[in-house]
PDB file of C-alpha atoms in Angstrom:
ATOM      1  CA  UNK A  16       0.000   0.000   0.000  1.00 86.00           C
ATOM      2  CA  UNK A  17       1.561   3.248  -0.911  1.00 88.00           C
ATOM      3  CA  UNK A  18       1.518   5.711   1.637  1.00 94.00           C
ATOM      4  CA  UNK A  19       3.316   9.128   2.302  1.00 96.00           C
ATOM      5  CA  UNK A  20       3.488  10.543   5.681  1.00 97.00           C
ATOM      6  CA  UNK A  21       4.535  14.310   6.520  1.00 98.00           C
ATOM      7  CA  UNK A  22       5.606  15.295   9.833  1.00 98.00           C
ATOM      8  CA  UNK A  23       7.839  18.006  10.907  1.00 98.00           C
ATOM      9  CA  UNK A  24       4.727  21.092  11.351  1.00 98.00           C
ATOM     10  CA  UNK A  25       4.446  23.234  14.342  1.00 98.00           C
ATOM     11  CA  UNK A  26       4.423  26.814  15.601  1.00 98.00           C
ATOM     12  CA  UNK A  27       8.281  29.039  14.618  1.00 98.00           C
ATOM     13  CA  UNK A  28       8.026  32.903  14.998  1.00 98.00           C
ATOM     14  CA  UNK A  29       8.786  34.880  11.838  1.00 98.00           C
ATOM     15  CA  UNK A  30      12.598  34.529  10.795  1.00 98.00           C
ATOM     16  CA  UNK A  31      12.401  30.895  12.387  1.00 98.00           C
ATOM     17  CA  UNK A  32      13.208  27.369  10.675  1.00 98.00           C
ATOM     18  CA  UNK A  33      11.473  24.158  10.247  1.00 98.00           C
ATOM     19  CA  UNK A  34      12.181  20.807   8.512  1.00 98.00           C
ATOM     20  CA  UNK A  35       9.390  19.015   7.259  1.00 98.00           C
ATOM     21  CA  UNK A  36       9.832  15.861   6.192  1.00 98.00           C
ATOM     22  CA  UNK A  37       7.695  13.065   3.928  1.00 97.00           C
ATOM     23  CA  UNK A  38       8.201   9.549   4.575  1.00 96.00           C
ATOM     24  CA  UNK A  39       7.100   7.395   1.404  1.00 94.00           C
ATOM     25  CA  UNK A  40       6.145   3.333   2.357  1.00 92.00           C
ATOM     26  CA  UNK A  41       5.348   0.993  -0.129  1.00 89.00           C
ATOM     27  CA  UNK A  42       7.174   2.234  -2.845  1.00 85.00           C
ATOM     28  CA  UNK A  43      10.614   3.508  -3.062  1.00 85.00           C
ATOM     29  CA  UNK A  44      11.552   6.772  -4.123  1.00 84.00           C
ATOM     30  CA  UNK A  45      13.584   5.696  -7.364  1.00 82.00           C
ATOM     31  CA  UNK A  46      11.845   6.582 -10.709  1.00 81.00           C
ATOM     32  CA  UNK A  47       9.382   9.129  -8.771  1.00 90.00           C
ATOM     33  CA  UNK A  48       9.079  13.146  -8.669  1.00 95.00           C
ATOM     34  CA  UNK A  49       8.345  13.761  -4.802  1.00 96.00           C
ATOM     35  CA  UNK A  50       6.828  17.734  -4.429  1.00 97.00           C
ATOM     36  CA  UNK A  51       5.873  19.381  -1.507  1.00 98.00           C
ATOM     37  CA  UNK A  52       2.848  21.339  -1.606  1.00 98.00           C
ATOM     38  CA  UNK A  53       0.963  23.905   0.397  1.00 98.00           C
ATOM     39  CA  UNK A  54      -2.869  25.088   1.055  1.00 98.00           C
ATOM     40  CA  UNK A  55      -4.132  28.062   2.783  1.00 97.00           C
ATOM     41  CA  UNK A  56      -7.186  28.629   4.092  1.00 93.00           C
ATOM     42  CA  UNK A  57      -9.514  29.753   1.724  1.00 95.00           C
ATOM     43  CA  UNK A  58      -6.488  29.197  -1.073  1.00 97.00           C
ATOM     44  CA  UNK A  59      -6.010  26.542  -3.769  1.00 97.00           C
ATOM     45  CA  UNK A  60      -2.786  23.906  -2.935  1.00 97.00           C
ATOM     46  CA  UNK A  61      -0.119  25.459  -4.734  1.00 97.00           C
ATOM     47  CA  UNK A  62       3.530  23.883  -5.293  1.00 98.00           C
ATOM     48  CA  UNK A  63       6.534  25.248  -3.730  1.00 98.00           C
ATOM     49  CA  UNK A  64       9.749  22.592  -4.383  1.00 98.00           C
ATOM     50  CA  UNK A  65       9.653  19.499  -5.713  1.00 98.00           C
ATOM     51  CA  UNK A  66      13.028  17.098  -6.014  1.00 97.00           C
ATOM     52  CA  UNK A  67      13.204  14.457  -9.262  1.00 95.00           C
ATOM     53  CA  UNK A  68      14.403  11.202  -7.497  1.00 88.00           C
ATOM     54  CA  UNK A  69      16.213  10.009 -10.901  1.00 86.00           C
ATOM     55  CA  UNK A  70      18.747  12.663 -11.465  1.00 90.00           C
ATOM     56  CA  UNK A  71      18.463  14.489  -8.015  1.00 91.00           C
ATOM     57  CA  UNK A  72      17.283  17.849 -10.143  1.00 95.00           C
ATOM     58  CA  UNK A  73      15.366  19.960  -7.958  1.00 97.00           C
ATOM     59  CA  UNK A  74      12.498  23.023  -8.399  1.00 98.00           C
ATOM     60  CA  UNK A  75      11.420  25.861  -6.391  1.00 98.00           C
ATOM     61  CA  UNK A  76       8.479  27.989  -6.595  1.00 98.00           C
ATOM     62  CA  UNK A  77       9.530  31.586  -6.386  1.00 97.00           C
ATOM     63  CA  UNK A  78       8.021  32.137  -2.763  1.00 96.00           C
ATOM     64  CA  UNK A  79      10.688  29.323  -1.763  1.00 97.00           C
ATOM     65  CA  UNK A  80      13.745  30.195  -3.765  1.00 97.00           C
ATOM     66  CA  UNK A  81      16.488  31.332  -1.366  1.00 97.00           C
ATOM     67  CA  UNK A  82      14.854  30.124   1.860  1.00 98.00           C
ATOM     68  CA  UNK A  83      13.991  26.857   1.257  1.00 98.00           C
ATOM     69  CA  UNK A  84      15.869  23.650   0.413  1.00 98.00           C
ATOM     70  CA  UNK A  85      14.276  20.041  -0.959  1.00 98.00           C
ATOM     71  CA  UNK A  86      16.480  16.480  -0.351  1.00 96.00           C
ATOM     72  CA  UNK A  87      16.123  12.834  -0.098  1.00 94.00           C
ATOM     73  CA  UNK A  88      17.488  10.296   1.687  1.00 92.00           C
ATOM     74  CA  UNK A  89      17.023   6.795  -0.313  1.00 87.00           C
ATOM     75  CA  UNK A  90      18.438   4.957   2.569  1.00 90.00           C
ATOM     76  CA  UNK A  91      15.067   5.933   4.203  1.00 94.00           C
ATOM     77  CA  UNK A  92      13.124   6.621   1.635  1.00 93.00           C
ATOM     78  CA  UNK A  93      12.041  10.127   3.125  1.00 96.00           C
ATOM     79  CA  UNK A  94      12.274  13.875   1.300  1.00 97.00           C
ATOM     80  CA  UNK A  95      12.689  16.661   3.387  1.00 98.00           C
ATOM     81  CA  UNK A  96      12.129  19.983   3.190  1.00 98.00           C
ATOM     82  CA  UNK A  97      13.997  22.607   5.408  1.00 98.00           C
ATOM     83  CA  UNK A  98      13.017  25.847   5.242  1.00 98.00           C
ATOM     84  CA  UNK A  99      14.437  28.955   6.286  1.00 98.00           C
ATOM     85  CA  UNK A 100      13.094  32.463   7.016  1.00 98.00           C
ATOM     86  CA  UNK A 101      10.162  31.833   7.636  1.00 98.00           C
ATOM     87  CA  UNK A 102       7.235  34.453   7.242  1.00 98.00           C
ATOM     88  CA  UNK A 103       4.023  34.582   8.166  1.00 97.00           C
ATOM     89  CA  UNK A 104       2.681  33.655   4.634  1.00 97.00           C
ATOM     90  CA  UNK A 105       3.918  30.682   5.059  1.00 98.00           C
ATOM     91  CA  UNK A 106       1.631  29.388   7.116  1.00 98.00           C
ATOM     92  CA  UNK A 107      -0.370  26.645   5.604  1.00 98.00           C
ATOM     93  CA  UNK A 108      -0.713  23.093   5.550  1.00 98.00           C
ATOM     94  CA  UNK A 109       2.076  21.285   3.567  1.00 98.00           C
ATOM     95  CA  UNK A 110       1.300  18.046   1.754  1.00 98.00           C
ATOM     96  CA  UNK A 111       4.131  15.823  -0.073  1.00 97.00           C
ATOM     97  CA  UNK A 112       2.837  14.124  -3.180  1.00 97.00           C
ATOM     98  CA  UNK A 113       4.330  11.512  -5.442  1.00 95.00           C
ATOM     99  CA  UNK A 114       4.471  11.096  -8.919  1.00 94.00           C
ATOM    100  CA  UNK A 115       6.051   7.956 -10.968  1.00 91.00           C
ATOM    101  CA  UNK A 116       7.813  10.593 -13.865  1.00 88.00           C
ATOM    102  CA  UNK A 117      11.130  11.062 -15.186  1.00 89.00           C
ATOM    103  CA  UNK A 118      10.892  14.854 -15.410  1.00 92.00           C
ATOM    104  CA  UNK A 119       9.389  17.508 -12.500  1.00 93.00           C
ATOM    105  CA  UNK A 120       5.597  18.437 -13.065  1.00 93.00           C
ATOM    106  CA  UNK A 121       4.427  20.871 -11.176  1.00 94.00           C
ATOM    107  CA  UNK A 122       0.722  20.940 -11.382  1.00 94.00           C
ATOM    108  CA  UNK A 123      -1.040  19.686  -8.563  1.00 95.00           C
ATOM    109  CA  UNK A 124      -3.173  17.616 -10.804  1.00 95.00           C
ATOM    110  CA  UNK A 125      -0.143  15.541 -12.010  1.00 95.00           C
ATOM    111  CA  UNK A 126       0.574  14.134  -8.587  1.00 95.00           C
ATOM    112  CA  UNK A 127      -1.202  10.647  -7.761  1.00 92.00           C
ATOM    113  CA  UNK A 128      -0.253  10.219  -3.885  1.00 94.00           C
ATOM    114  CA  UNK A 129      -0.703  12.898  -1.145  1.00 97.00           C
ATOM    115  CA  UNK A 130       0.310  12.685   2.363  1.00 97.00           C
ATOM    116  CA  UNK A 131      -2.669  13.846   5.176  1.00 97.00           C
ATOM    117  CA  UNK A 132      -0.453  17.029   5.615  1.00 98.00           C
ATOM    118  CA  UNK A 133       1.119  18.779   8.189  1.00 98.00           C
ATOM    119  CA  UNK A 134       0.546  22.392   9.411  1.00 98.00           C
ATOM    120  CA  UNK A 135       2.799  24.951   9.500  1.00 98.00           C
ATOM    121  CA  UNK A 136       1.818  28.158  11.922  1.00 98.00           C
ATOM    122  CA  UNK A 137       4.491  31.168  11.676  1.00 98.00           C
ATOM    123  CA  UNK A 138       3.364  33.794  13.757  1.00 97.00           C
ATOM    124  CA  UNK A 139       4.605  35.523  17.124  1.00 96.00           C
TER     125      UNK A 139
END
């Protein structure tokens, strides 16, 4: 059963850090595009990095260029994504979706597995 589980939310004042990470079971990362993903309230899921597990090439949405940073670990099949800087537009929950591709897609629509998401509060 494929499965994706987030984990790594919480509360960080503005300027703070987090590292989220997804945790893929029942499939391994090879020959997939993992993406993490975020939704607002009242706001469509929109991407923000995604990482190509068959060449390591990575994407960035401009609202995470510069402060945020997408990587795997095969060993344990898990991506994370650290992030930096944090403002308070950032807040949202983040979802981690999986796509079997060779090349990044970054439409939400091309992704077939989604985590259950994990939220991410910046505020003082």
């Amino acid at each position: 059963q494929v499965q994706l589980v987030e984990s790594g939310g919480g509360l960080v004042q503005p300027g703070g850090s987090l590292r989220l990470s997804c945790a893929a079971s029942g499939f391994t990362l090879d020959y997939n595009v993992i993406g993490w993903f975020r939704q607002a309230p009242g706001k469509e899921r929109e991407g923000v990095s995604y990482i190509n597990s068959n060449d390591g090439n990575t994407y960035y949405a401009d609202s995470a260029k510069g402060r945020f940073t997408i990587s795997r670990d095969n060993t344990k099949n898990t991506v994370y994504l650290q992030m930096n800087s944090l403002k308070p537009e950032d807040t949202a929950v983040y979802y981690c979706g999986a796509r079997r591709a060779r090349a990044i897609y970054t439409a939400v629509r091309y992704y077939d597995y989604w985590g259950q998401g994990t939220q991410v509060t910046v505020s003082s």
